mmCIF file of N, CA and C in Angstrom:
data_model
loop_
_atom_site.group_PDB
_atom_site.id
_atom_site.type_symbol
_atom_site.label_atom_id
_atom_site.label_comp_id
_atom_site.label_asym_id
_atom_site.label_seq_id
_atom_site.Cartn_x
_atom_site.Cartn_y
_atom_site.Cartn_z
ATOM 1 N N ALA A 1 0.616 -1.433 -0.268
ATOM 2 C CA ALA A 1 0.096 0.151 -0.218
ATOM 3 C C ALA A 1 0.778 1.235 0.056
ATOM 4 N N ALA A 2 1.936 1.319 0.509
ATOM 5 C CA ALA A 2 3.072 2.585 0.254
ATOM 6 C C ALA A 2 3.347 2.815 -0.853
ATOM 7 N N LEU A 3 3.294 1.870 -1.991
ATOM 8 C CA LEU A 3 3.545 2.437 -3.245
ATOM 9 C C LEU A 3 2.448 3.266 -3.927
ATOM 10 N N ASN A 4 1.110 2.576 -3.395
ATOM 11 C CA ASN A 4 0.128 3.298 -3.783
ATOM 12 C C ASN A 4 -0.054 4.640 -3.155
ATOM 13 N N ALA A 5 0.181 4.838 -1.835
ATOM 14 C CA ALA A 5 0.218 5.984 -1.070
ATOM 15 C C ALA A 5 1.156 7.078 -2.098
ATOM 16 N N ARG A 6 2.532 6.439 -2.480
ATOM 17 C CA ARG A 6 3.348 7.328 -3.396
ATOM 18 C C ARG A 6 2.581 7.845 -4.608
ATOM 19 N N ALA A 7 1.815 6.964 -5.070
ATOM 20 C CA ALA A 7 0.922 7.362 -6.484
ATOM 21 C C ALA A 7 -0.128 8.568 -6.154
ATOM 22 N N VAL A 8 -0.380 8.294 -4.924
ATOM 23 C CA VAL A 8 -1.527 9.215 -4.588
ATOM 24 C C VAL A 8 -0.879 10.946 -4.523
ATOM 25 N N THR A 9 0.574 10.458 -3.805
ATOM 26 C CA THR A 9 1.263 12.105 -3.739
ATOM 27 C C THR A 9 1.522 12.471 -5.101
ATOM 28 N N TYR A 10 1.769 11.716 -6.108
ATOM 29 C CA TYR A 10 2.020 12.163 -7.459
ATOM 30 C C TYR A 10 0.720 13.027 -8.035
ATOM 31 N N VAL A 11 -0.085 11.904 -7.930
ATOM 32 C CA VAL A 11 -1.642 12.685 -8.335
ATOM 33 C C VAL A 11 -2.146 14.020 -7.859
ATOM 34 N N THR A 12 -1.737 14.194 -6.514
ATOM 35 C CA THR A 12 -2.314 15.498 -5.692
ATOM 36 C C THR A 12 -1.168 16.545 -5.703
ATOM 37 N N ARG A 13 -0.027 16.255 -6.460
ATOM 38 C CA ARG A 13 0.978 17.186 -6.317
ATOM 39 C C ARG A 13 0.664 18.384 -7.203
ATOM 40 N N VAL A 14 0.815 19.794 -6.822
ATOM 41 C CA VAL A 14 0.413 21.141 -7.439
ATOM 42 C C VAL A 14 1.413 21.566 -7.677
ATOM 43 N N PRO A 15 1.852 22.208 -8.928
ATOM 44 C CA PRO A 15 1.417 21.446 -10.291
ATOM 45 C C PRO A 15 1.508 20.430 -10.352
ATOM 46 N N PHE A 16 0.732 19.491 -11.365
ATOM 47 C CA PHE A 16 0.705 18.419 -11.749
ATOM 48 C C PHE A 16 2.236 18.056 -12.072
ATOM 49 N N VAL A 17 2.679 17.105 -11.971
ATOM 50 C CA VAL A 17 4.165 16.707 -12.860
ATOM 51 C C VAL A 17 4.076 15.125 -13.248
ATOM 52 N N PRO A 18 4.268 15.083 -14.554
ATOM 53 C CA PRO A 18 3.892 13.912 -15.348
ATOM 54 C C PRO A 18 4.796 12.645 -14.649
ATOM 55 N N PHE A 19 4.210 11.376 -14.324
ATOM 56 C CA PHE A 19 4.987 10.199 -13.948
ATOM 57 C C PHE A 19 4.838 9.088 -14.592
ATOM 58 N N SER A 20 5.248 8.015 -14.216
ATOM 59 C CA SER A 20 5.098 6.530 -14.724
ATOM 60 C C SER A 20 5.015 5.796 -13.571
ATOM 61 N N ILE A 21 4.310 4.640 -13.848
ATOM 62 C CA ILE A 21 4.215 3.537 -12.686
ATOM 63 C C ILE A 21 4.820 2.390 -13.370
ATOM 64 N N ARG A 22 5.767 1.694 -12.353
ATOM 65 C CA ARG A 22 6.667 0.210 -13.288
ATOM 66 C C ARG A 22 6.034 -0.598 -12.244
ATOM 67 N N THR A 23 5.650 -1.736 -13.235
ATOM 68 C CA THR A 23 4.852 -2.930 -12.440
ATOM 69 C C THR A 23 6.030 -3.949 -12.409
ATOM 70 N N SER A 24 5.965 -5.009 -11.410
ATOM 71 C CA SER A 24 6.739 -6.053 -11.087
ATOM 72 C C SER A 24 7.137 -6.723 -12.614
ATOM 73 N N ASP A 25 6.429 -6.683 -13.412
ATOM 74 C CA ASP A 25 6.672 -7.519 -14.816
ATOM 75 C C ASP A 25 7.692 -6.627 -15.527
ATOM 76 N N GLY A 26 8.075 -5.560 -15.401
ATOM 77 C CA GLY A 26 8.838 -4.624 -15.924
ATOM 78 C C GLY A 26 7.838 -3.607 -16.864
ATOM 79 N N ASN A 27 6.506 -3.714 -16.758
ATOM 80 C CA ASN A 27 6.102 -2.623 -17.838
ATOM 81 C C ASN A 27 6.102 -1.413 -17.000
ATOM 82 N N GLU A 28 5.904 -0.743 -18.110
ATOM 83 C CA GLU A 28 5.875 1.206 -17.506
ATOM 84 C C GLU A 28 4.525 1.921 -18.140
ATOM 85 N N TYR A 29 4.098 2.320 -17.300
ATOM 86 C CA TYR A 29 2.426 2.859 -17.759
ATOM 87 C C TYR A 29 2.731 4.346 -17.318
ATOM 88 N N PRO A 30 2.577 5.116 -18.585
ATOM 89 C CA PRO A 30 2.965 6.854 -18.549
ATOM 90 C C PRO A 30 1.779 7.162 -17.993
ATOM 91 N N VAL A 31 1.748 8.171 -16.906
ATOM 92 C CA VAL A 31 0.747 9.161 -16.396
ATOM 93 C C VAL A 31 1.118 10.590 -16.732
ATOM 94 N N PRO A 32 0.443 11.106 -18.027
ATOM 95 C CA PRO A 32 0.997 12.271 -18.564
ATOM 96 C C PRO A 32 0.278 13.301 -18.285
ATOM 97 N N THR A 33 -1.078 13.036 -17.879
ATOM 98 C CA THR A 33 -1.877 13.997 -17.296
ATOM 99 C C THR A 33 -2.826 13.569 -16.041
ATOM 100 N N LEU A 34 -3.509 14.308 -15.433
ATOM 101 C CA LEU A 34 -4.511 13.704 -14.289
ATOM 102 C C LEU A 34 -5.408 12.729 -15.023
ATOM 103 N N ASP A 35 -5.823 13.259 -16.331
ATOM 104 C CA ASP A 35 -6.925 12.610 -17.002
ATOM 105 C C ASP A 35 -6.756 10.837 -17.302
ATOM 106 N N HIS A 36 -5.340 10.717 -17.085
ATOM 107 C CA HIS A 36 -4.569 9.482 -17.580
ATOM 108 C C HIS A 36 -4.885 8.345 -16.466
ATOM 109 N N ILE A 37 -5.215 8.649 -15.061
ATOM 110 C CA ILE A 37 -5.179 7.980 -13.813
ATOM 111 C C ILE A 37 -6.362 8.267 -13.152
ATOM 112 N N TRP A 38 -6.901 7.044 -12.380
ATOM 113 C CA TRP A 38 -7.943 6.984 -11.572
ATOM 114 C C TRP A 38 -7.420 6.174 -10.423
ATOM 115 N N LEU A 39 -7.826 6.691 -9.125
ATOM 116 C CA LEU A 39 -7.570 6.044 -7.958
ATOM 117 C C LEU A 39 -8.732 5.722 -6.988
ATOM 118 N N PRO A 40 -9.432 4.667 -7.451
ATOM 119 C CA PRO A 40 -10.621 4.507 -6.862
ATOM 120 C C PRO A 40 -10.671 4.446 -4.977
ATOM 121 N N PRO A 41 -11.896 4.719 -4.457
ATOM 122 C CA PRO A 41 -11.721 4.660 -2.898
ATOM 123 C C PRO A 41 -11.232 3.224 -2.404
ATOM 124 N N GLY A 42 -10.656 3.034 -1.517
ATOM 125 C CA GLY A 42 -10.538 1.812 -0.853
ATOM 126 C C GLY A 42 -8.906 1.423 -1.195
ATOM 127 N N GLY A 43 -8.375 2.013 -2.278
ATOM 128 C CA GLY A 43 -6.796 1.998 -2.251
ATOM 129 C C GLY A 43 -6.219 0.852 -2.772
ATOM 130 N N ASN A 44 -7.191 -0.314 -3.292
ATOM 131 C CA ASN A 44 -6.788 -1.419 -3.524
ATOM 132 C C ASN A 44 -6.504 -1.632 -5.264
ATOM 133 N N ARG A 45 -6.704 -0.429 -5.919
ATOM 134 C CA ARG A 45 -6.484 -0.633 -7.357
ATOM 135 C C ARG A 45 -6.208 0.841 -8.021
ATOM 136 N N VAL A 46 -5.212 1.037 -8.855
ATOM 137 C CA VAL A 46 -5.023 1.957 -9.505
ATOM 138 C C VAL A 46 -5.244 1.783 -11.233
ATOM 139 N N LEU A 47 -6.114 2.694 -11.766
ATOM 140 C CA LEU A 47 -6.395 2.872 -13.138
ATOM 141 C C LEU A 47 -5.501 3.541 -13.842
ATOM 142 N N VAL A 48 -4.982 3.205 -15.040
ATOM 143 C CA VAL A 48 -4.221 3.962 -15.774
ATOM 144 C C VAL A 48 -4.516 3.839 -17.698
ATOM 145 N N SER A 49 -5.046 5.156 -18.225
ATOM 146 C CA SER A 49 -5.240 4.968 -19.402
ATOM 147 C C SER A 49 -4.498 5.506 -20.408
ATOM 148 N N ASP A 50 -4.228 4.917 -21.563
ATOM 149 C CA ASP A 50 -3.411 5.611 -22.479
ATOM 150 C C ASP A 50 -4.382 6.359 -23.344
ATOM 151 N N ASP A 51 -3.892 7.157 -24.232
ATOM 152 C CA ASP A 51 -4.543 7.735 -25.197
ATOM 153 C C ASP A 51 -5.460 7.604 -26.069
ATOM 154 N N GLU A 52 -5.436 6.144 -26.217
ATOM 155 C CA GLU A 52 -6.436 5.579 -27.127
ATOM 156 C C GLU A 52 -7.805 5.152 -25.983
ATOM 157 N N GLY A 53 -7.645 5.137 -24.763
ATOM 158 C CA GLY A 53 -8.711 4.899 -23.695
ATOM 159 C C GLY A 53 -8.527 3.173 -23.290
ATOM 160 N N ILE A 54 -7.398 2.798 -23.631
ATOM 161 C CA ILE A 54 -6.986 1.367 -23.120
ATOM 162 C C ILE A 54 -6.559 1.652 -21.663
ATOM 163 N N VAL A 55 -7.358 0.570 -20.872
ATOM 164 C CA VAL A 55 -7.198 0.723 -19.247
ATOM 165 C C VAL A 55 -6.499 -0.380 -18.757
ATOM 166 N N ALA A 56 -5.261 -0.043 -18.162
ATOM 167 C CA ALA A 56 -4.675 -0.917 -17.184
ATOM 168 C C ALA A 56 -4.987 -0.979 -15.765
ATOM 169 N N ILE A 57 -5.339 -1.978 -15.404
ATOM 170 C CA ILE A 57 -6.061 -2.238 -13.823
ATOM 171 C C ILE A 57 -4.783 -2.672 -13.107
ATOM 172 N N LEU A 58 -4.020 -1.764 -12.110
ATOM 173 C CA LEU A 58 -2.662 -2.177 -11.518
ATOM 174 C C LEU A 58 -3.332 -2.573 -9.909
ATOM 175 N N THR A 59 -2.361 -3.474 -9.141
ATOM 176 C CA THR A 59 -2.701 -3.288 -8.027
ATOM 177 C C THR A 59 -1.554 -3.132 -7.348
ATOM 178 N N PRO A 60 -1.732 -2.520 -6.170
ATOM 179 C CA PRO A 60 -0.515 -1.878 -5.460
ATOM 180 C C PRO A 60 0.270 -3.208 -5.132
ATOM 181 N N LEU A 61 0.329 -4.404 -4.919
ATOM 182 C CA LEU A 61 1.089 -5.532 -5.008
ATOM 183 C C LEU A 61 1.961 -5.570 -6.036
ATOM 184 N N HIS A 62 1.622 -5.328 -7.228
ATOM 185 C CA HIS A 62 2.330 -5.325 -8.420
ATOM 186 C C HIS A 62 3.018 -4.157 -9.036
ATOM 187 N N ILE A 63 2.786 -3.122 -7.848
ATOM 188 C CA ILE A 63 3.542 -1.505 -8.237
ATOM 189 C C ILE A 63 4.971 -1.640 -7.897
ATOM 190 N N SER A 64 6.136 -1.617 -8.641
ATOM 191 C CA SER A 64 7.187 -1.726 -8.042
ATOM 192 C C SER A 64 7.850 -0.343 -7.939
ATOM 193 N N SER A 65 7.308 0.373 -8.707
ATOM 194 C CA SER A 65 7.920 1.948 -8.554
ATOM 195 C C SER A 65 7.102 2.909 -9.071
ATOM 196 N N VAL A 66 7.255 4.078 -8.872
ATOM 197 C CA VAL A 66 6.530 5.403 -9.376
ATOM 198 C C VAL A 66 7.769 6.335 -9.610
ATOM 199 N N ILE A 67 7.925 6.728 -11.002
ATOM 200 C CA ILE A 67 9.036 7.588 -11.426
ATOM 201 C C ILE A 67 8.850 8.981 -12.196
ATOM 202 N N GLN A 68 8.920 9.858 -11.601
ATOM 203 C CA GLN A 68 8.668 11.371 -12.014
ATOM 204 C C GLN A 68 9.559 11.408 -13.113
ATOM 205 N N GLN A 69 8.776 11.988 -14.195
ATOM 206 C CA GLN A 69 9.280 12.066 -15.597
ATOM 207 C C GLN A 69 10.038 13.377 -15.567
ATOM 208 N N PRO A 70 11.465 13.553 -16.006
ATOM 209 C CA PRO A 70 11.943 14.635 -15.446
ATOM 210 C C PRO A 70 12.098 15.702 -16.849
ATOM 211 N N ASN A 71 11.719 15.124 -17.761
ATOM 212 C CA ASN A 71 11.378 16.094 -19.012
ATOM 213 C C ASN A 71 9.709 16.378 -19.252
ATOM 214 N N GLY A 72 8.912 16.069 -18.155
ATOM 215 C CA GLY A 72 7.653 16.218 -18.516
ATOM 216 C C GLY A 72 7.158 15.396 -19.600
ATOM 217 N N ALA A 73 7.338 14.242 -19.971
ATOM 218 C CA ALA A 73 7.037 13.794 -21.114
ATOM 219 C C ALA A 73 6.556 12.523 -20.654
#
Protein backbone atom coordinates (compact mmCIF):
# COMPACT_ATOMS: atom_id res chain seq x y z
CA ALA A 1 0.00 0.00 0.00
CA ALA A 2 3.00 2.31 0.43
CA LEU A 3 3.53 2.52 -3.33
CA ASN A 4 -0.14 3.31 -3.82
CA ALA A 5 0.30 6.12 -1.30
CA ARG A 6 3.23 7.33 -3.39
CA ALA A 7 0.98 7.34 -6.48
CA VAL A 8 -1.52 9.44 -4.51
CA THR A 9 1.30 11.89 -3.71
CA TYR A 10 2.07 12.28 -7.41
CA VAL A 11 -1.61 12.65 -8.34
CA THR A 12 -2.24 15.37 -5.75
CA ARG A 13 0.92 17.36 -6.49
CA VAL A 14 0.29 20.97 -7.56
CA PRO A 15 1.28 21.70 -10.19
CA PHE A 16 0.89 18.21 -11.62
CA VAL A 17 4.15 16.58 -12.73
CA PRO A 18 3.96 13.69 -15.25
CA PHE A 19 5.10 10.31 -13.92
CA SER A 20 5.16 6.62 -14.80
CA ILE A 21 4.18 3.57 -12.81
CA ARG A 22 6.45 0.55 -13.20
CA THR A 23 5.07 -2.89 -12.35
CA SER A 24 6.81 -6.04 -11.15
CA ASP A 25 6.74 -7.53 -14.68
CA GLY A 26 8.77 -4.58 -16.00
CA ASN A 27 5.91 -2.81 -17.80
CA GLU A 28 5.77 0.96 -17.47
CA TYR A 29 2.54 2.96 -17.59
CA PRO A 30 2.97 6.67 -18.32
CA VAL A 31 0.70 9.17 -16.60
CA PRO A 32 1.17 12.37 -18.63
CA THR A 33 -1.93 14.11 -17.20
CA LEU A 34 -4.50 13.64 -14.43
CA ASP A 35 -6.94 12.44 -17.11
CA HIS A 36 -4.83 9.29 -17.47
CA ILE A 37 -5.18 7.96 -13.91
CA TRP A 38 -7.94 7.09 -11.47
CA LEU A 39 -7.53 5.99 -7.85
CA PRO A 40 -10.83 4.48 -6.72
CA PRO A 41 -11.81 4.62 -3.04
CA GLY A 42 -10.33 1.83 -0.97
CA GLY A 43 -6.82 2.02 -2.38
CA ASN A 44 -6.73 -1.52 -3.75
CA ARG A 45 -6.47 -0.56 -7.45
CA VAL A 46 -4.83 2.04 -9.68
CA LEU A 47 -6.31 2.53 -13.14
CA VAL A 48 -4.13 4.02 -15.86
CA SER A 49 -5.41 4.89 -19.33
CA ASP A 50 -3.44 5.53 -22.48
CA ASP A 51 -4.42 8.09 -25.14
CA GLU A 52 -6.52 5.48 -26.98
CA GLY A 53 -8.60 4.78 -23.88
CA ILE A 54 -7.09 1.36 -23.09
CA VAL A 55 -7.11 0.95 -19.32
CA ALA A 56 -4.63 -1.01 -17.22
CA ILE A 57 -5.89 -2.06 -13.80
CA LEU A 58 -2.94 -2.28 -11.42
CA THR A 59 -2.84 -3.64 -7.90
CA PRO A 60 -0.48 -2.06 -5.35
CA LEU A 61 1.16 -5.46 -4.83
CA HIS A 62 2.48 -5.36 -8.42
CA ILE A 63 3.54 -1.69 -8.47
CA SER A 64 7.31 -1.70 -8.05
CA SER A 65 8.00 2.02 -8.48
CA VAL A 66 6.57 5.42 -9.30
CA ILE A 67 8.95 7.49 -11.43
CA GLN A 68 8.74 11.23 -12.00
CA GLN A 69 9.31 12.14 -15.64
CA PRO A 70 12.10 14.73 -15.54
CA ASN A 71 11.40 16.06 -19.04
CA GLY A 72 7.64 16.23 -18.47
CA ALA A 73 7.01 13.58 -21.13
